[in-house]
XYZ file of C-alpha atoms in Angstrom:
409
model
C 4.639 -44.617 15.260
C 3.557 -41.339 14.407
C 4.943 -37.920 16.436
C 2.165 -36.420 17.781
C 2.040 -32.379 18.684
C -1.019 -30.840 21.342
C -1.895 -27.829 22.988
C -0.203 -27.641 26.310
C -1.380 -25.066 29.327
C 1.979 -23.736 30.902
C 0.907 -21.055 33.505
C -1.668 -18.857 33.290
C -1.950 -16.752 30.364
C 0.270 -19.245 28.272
C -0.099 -22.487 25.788
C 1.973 -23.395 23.816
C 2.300 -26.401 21.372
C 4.705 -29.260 22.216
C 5.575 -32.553 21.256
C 3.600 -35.430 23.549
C 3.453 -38.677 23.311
C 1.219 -40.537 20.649
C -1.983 -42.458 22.611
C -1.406 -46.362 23.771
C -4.423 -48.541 25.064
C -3.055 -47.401 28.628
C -3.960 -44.363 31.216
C 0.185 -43.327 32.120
C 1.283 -41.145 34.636
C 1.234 -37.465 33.770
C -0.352 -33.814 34.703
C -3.309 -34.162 36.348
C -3.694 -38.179 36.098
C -5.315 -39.132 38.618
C -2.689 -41.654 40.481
C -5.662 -44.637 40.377
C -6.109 -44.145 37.182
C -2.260 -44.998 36.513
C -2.338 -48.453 34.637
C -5.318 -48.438 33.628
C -5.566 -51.057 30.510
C -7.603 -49.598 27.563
C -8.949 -52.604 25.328
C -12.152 -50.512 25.091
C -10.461 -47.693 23.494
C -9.580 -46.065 19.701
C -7.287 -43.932 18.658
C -8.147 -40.773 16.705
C -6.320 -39.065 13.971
C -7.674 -35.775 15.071
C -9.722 -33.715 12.290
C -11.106 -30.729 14.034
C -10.572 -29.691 17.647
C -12.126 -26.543 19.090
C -11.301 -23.723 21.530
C -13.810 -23.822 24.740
C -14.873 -21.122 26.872
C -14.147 -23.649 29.096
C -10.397 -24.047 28.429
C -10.223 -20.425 28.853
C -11.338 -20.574 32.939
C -8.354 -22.950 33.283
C -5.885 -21.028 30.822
C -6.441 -17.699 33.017
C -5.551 -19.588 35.982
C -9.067 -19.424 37.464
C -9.060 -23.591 38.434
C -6.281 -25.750 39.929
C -4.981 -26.674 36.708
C -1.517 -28.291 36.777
C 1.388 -27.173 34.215
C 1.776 -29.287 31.465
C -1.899 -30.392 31.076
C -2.384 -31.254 27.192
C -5.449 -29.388 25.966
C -8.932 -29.805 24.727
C -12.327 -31.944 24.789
C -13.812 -30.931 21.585
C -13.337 -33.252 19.455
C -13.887 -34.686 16.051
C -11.513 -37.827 14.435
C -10.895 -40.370 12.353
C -10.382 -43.822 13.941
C -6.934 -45.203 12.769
C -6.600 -47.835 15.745
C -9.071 -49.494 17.797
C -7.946 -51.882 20.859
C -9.383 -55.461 21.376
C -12.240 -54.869 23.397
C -14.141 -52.126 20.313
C -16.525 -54.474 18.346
C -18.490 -51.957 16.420
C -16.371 -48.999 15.576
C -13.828 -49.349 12.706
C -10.764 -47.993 11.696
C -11.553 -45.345 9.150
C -14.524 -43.960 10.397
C -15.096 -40.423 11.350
C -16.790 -39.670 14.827
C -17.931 -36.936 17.177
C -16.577 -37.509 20.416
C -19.211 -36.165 23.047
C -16.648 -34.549 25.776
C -18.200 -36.480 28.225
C -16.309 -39.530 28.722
C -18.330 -42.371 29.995
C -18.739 -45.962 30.369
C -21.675 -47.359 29.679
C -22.252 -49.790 32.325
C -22.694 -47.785 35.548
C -25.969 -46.911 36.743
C -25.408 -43.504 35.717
C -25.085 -44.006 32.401
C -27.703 -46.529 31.928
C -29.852 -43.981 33.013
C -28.490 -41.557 30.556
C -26.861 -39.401 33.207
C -23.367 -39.851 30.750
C -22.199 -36.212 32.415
C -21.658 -37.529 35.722
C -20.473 -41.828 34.853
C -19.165 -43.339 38.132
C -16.077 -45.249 37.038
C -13.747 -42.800 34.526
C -13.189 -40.513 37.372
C -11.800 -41.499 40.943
C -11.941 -38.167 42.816
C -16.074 -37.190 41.768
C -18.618 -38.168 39.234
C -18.245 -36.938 35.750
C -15.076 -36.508 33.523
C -13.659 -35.038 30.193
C -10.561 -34.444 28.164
C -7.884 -32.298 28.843
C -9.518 -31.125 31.796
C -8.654 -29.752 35.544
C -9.638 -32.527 38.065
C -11.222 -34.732 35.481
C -9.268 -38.043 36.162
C -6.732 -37.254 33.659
C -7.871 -38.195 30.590
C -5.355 -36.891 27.930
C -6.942 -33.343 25.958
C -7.558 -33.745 22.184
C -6.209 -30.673 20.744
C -3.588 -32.794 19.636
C -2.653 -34.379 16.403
C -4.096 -37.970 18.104
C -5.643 -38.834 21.050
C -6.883 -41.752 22.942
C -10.877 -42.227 23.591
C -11.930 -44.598 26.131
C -15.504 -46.983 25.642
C -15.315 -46.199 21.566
C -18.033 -48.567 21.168
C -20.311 -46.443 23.645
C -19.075 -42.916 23.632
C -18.310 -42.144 19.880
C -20.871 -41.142 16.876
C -20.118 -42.564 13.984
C -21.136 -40.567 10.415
C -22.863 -42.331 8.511
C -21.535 -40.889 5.796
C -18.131 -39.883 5.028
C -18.517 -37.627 2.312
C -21.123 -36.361 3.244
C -19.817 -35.494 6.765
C -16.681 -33.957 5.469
C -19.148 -31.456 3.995
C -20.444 -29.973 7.293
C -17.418 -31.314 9.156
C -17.173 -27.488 10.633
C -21.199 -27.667 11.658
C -20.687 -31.442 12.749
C -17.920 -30.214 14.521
C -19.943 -28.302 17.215
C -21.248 -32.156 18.615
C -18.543 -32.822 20.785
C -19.917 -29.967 23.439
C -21.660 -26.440 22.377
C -24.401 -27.142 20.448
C -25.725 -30.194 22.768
C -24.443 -27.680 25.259
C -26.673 -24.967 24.126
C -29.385 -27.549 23.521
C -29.339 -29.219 26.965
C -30.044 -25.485 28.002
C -32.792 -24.720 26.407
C -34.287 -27.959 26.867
C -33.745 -27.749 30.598
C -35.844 -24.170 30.677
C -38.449 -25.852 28.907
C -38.175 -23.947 25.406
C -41.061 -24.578 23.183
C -42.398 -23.191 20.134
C -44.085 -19.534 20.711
C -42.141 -19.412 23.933
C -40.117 -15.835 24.860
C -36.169 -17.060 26.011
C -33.507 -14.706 27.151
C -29.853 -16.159 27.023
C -27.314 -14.672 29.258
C -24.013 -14.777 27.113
C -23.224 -14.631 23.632
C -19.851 -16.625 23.635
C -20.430 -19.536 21.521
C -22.505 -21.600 24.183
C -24.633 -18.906 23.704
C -24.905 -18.584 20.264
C -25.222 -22.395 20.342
C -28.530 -22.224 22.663
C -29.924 -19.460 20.590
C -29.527 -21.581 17.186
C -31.682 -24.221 19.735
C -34.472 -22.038 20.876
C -35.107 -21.389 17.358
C -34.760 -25.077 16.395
C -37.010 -25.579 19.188
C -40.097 -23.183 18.222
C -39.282 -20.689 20.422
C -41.032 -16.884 19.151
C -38.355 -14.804 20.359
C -34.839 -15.134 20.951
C -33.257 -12.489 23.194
C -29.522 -12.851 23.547
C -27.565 -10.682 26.032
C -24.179 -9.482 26.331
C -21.436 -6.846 27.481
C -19.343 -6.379 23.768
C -20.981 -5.420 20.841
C -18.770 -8.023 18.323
C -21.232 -10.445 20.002
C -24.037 -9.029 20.336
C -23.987 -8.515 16.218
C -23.350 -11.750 15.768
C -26.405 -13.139 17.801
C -28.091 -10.137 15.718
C -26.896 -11.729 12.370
C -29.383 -14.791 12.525
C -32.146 -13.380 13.921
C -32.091 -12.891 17.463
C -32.988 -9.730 19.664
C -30.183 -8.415 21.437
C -29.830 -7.055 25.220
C -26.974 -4.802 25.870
C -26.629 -5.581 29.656
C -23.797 -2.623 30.326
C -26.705 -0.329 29.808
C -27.861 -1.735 33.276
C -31.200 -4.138 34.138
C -32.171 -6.096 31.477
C -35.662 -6.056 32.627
C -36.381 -3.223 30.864
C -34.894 -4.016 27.411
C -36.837 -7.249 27.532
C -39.974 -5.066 28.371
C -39.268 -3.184 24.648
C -39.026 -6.644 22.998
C -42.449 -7.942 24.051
C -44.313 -4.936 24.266
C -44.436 -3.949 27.652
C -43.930 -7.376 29.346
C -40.442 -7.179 31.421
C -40.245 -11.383 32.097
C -39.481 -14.231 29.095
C -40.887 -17.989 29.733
C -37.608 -19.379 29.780
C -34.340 -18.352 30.882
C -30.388 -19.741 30.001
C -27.336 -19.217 31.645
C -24.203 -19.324 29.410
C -21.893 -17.481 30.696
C -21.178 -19.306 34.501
C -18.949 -18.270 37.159
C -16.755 -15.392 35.863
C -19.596 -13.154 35.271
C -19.352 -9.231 35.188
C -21.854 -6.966 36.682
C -24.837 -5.189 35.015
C -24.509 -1.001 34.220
C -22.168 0.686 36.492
C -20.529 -2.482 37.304
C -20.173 -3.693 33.666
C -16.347 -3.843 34.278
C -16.589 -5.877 37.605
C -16.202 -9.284 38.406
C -19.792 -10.350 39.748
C -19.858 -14.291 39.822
C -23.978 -14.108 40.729
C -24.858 -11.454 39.061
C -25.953 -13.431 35.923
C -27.820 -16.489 38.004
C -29.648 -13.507 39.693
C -30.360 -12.157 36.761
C -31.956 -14.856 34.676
C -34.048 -15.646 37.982
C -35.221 -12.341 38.106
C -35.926 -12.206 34.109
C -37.728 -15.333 34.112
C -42.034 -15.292 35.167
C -43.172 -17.116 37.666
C -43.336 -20.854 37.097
C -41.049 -20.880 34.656
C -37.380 -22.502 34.572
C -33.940 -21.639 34.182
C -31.349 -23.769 32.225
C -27.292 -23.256 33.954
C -25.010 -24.915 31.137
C -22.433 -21.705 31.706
C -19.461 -23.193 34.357
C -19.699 -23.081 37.799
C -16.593 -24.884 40.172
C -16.097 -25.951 43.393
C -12.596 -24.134 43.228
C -11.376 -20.586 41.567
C -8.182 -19.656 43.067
C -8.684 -16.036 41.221
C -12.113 -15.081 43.100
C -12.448 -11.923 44.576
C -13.312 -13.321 47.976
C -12.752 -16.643 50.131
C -16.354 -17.160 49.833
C -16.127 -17.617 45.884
C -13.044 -19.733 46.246
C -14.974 -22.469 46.930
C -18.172 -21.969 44.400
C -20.197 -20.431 47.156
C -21.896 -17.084 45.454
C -24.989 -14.863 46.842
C -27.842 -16.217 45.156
C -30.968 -14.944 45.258
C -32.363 -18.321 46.234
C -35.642 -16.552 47.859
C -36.361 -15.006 44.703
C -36.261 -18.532 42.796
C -38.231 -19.888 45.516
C -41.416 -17.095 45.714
C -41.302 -17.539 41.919
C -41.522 -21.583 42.144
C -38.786 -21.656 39.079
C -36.793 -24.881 38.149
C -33.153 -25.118 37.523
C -31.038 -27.212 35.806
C -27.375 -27.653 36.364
C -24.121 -29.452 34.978
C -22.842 -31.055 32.361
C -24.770 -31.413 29.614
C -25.106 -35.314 28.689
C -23.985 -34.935 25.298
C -25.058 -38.461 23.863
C -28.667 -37.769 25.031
C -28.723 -34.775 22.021
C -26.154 -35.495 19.438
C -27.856 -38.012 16.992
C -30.565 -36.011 16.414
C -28.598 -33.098 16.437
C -25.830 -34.453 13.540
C -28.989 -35.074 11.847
C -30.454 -31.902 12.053
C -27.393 -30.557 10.641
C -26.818 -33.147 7.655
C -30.308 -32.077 7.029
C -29.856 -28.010 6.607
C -31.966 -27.554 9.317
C -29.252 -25.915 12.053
C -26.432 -24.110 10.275
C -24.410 -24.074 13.919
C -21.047 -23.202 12.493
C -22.171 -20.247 10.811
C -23.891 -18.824 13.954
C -21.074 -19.127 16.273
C -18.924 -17.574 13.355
C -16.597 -20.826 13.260
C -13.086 -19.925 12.520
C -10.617 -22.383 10.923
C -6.880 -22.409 12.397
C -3.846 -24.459 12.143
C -2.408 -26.199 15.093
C 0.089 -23.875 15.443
C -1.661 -20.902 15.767
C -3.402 -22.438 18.618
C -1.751 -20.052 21.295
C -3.088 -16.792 18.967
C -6.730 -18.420 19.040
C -6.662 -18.840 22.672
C -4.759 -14.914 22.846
C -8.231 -13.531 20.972
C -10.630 -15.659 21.929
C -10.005 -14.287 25.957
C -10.092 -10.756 24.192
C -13.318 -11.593 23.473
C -13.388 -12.432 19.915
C -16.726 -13.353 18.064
C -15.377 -16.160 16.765
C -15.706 -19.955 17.641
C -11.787 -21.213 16.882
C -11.981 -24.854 15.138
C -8.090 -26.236 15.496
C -7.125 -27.807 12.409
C -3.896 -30.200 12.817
C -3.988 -32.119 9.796
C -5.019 -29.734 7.103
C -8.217 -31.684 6.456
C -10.946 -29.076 6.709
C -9.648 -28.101 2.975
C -12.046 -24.928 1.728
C -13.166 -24.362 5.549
C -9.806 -22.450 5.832
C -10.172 -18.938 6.815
């Protein structure tokens, strides 16, 4: 049996990589496994050799000890593999072929699901809807930024390549399936992007950058992407999109010099979520509305709002009790006299990523070069997570086999 390394959270402010053990087709006891989960016989499932596994924003809220993360949670639900293993139950899936594993985990048979609600499945979680890898209060589903890793309903949740070769040429754009660029997609679908239509996108980490590259994909005219630090704002600048410099204060009237004059955009994301910093003065403070009240207030009348950025129902590290439990001071009224729509939660990944991996094998949505994907070992995991919170412009694509060959950087 093969050893089997991963990225493990120890504390806040520290990973590091340690020796696990390699996936069976059972759920065992461990951090944050959920004790009904215990037991749980896996028939259903493959086993990945892992190819590519990425750094999340998301990864970062739990790393900085802003969620109830436990010690010794393995890492990571961005995922891309090769099957080497599949358990009685897969029918369709084969060993040898390379898939995008959407972080969602889901079944397939709950009503949920059928209804293509695969964010929040009924049955992989016992404490709420909705689970992933390697994440706080997510049923315990081991993380994939590990050399191999266990994925549950391989028949329903993973998409195969159809080509191998092929894929192994844009395995760093195909890599950007398992989460940010549905992610980014999901957003701009859910504020009703269109071609000719004006968007603004609150945050230019690379969910950001991800729903940019999709409001262009998507017709939109204009592109404004908006951001505290100027290594991101460049790179939204270097394919094409306007950029808003929100320490400078209101973005109202930076929008207003985009479209000559007119301070409000037809559609409106939110990538950044619940650790948010103030506008202007307050550029350095921790404002967990400000951007929700911002995109509202940026956004005309009748129009919508996507929310893929993170919001929780628990952040020990909040500035007050109220934000401890997810409860912020929206400017509800404001969405309300404007009659805009919002969108929230995860973003059901298999609803986007066909057409998205075909997009890509198809030139049409160069996704890695956008979010300025950046090739690292397994072992330098801890670094990547070290620059990426010091706001690097970078999208960090672990490597634990050495198979992304030229991609190297």
């Amino acid at each position: 049996m093969p050893a089997n390394r991963a990225v493990i959270y120890r504390g806040p402010g520290h990973v590091e990589v340690e020796s696990i053990d390699y996936p069976t087709f059972e759920l065992k006891d461990g951090p944050g496994v959920n004790p009904a989960n215990v037991g749980r016989q896996l028939g259903h499932a493959a086993i990945l050799k892992v190819v590519a596994t990425n750094i999340c924003g998301s990864d970062q809220h739990m790393v900085r000890g802003r969620t109830t993360a436990p010690e010794g949670l393995a890492l990571g639900h961005e995922i891309t593999g090769e099957v080497v293993e599949v358990g009685p139950g897969v029918e369709f899936i084969q060993v040898g072929d390379l898939v995008s594993v959407p972080f969602n985990i889901a079944c397939g048979r709950c009503r949920n699901c059928k209804e293509g609600k695969t964010g929040v499945c009924l049955n992989v979680n016992p404490d709420r809807p909705g689970s992933a890898y390697g994440y706080v209060d997510m049923g315990g589903w081991v993380g994939g930024q590990a050399e191999y890793v266990l994925t549950p309903y391989a028949d329903w949740n993973l998409l195969k390549f159809p080509d191998r070769d092929r894929a192994m040429e844009k395995i760093l754009d195909l890599a950007m399936l398992a989460d940010i660029f549905p992610t980014g997609f999901h957003g701009c679908v859910t504020a009703g992007v269109g071609p000719g239509k004006s968007v603004y996108i609150a945050g230019a980490g690379p969910v950001g950058l991800a729903a940019a590259t999709s409001a262009f994909l998507l017709g939109a005219s204009v592109v404004m992407v908006a951001d505290l630090q100027k290594e991101r704002l460049d790179q939204a600048r270097s394919f094409g999109c306007e950029t808003i410099d929100v320490s400078m204060g209101d973005p109202k009237e930076q929008i207003a010099q985009v479209l000559s004059g007119e301070p409000e955009v037809d559609c409106a994301v939110d990538a950044v979520g619940f650790e948010a910093r103030g506008h202007g003065a307050d550029a350095q403070t921790e404002r967990p509305a400000t951007v929700l009240n911002a995109v509202m207030d940026v956004t005309r009348a009748g129009g919508a709002v996507g929310i893929p950025g993170l919001y929780v129902t628990g952040d020990p590290g909040a500035g007050d009790e109220a934000a401890k439990v997810g409860s912020l001071s929206i400017r509800l009224g404001l969405g309300w006299a404007k009659s805009l729509s919002f969108t929230t939660g995860q973003c059901p990944v298999m609803r986007y990523n066909n057409y998205l991996m075909e997009a890509i094998l198809h030139d049409r949505a160069p996704i890695a070069r956008n979010v300025n994907a950046t090739v690292i070992p397994l072992d330098r995991a801890p670094e990547g997570y070290t620059e990426f919170d010091h706001g690097a412009a970078r999208k960090y694509v672990i490597d634990p086999h050495g198979m992304l060959g030229s991609a190297m950087s």
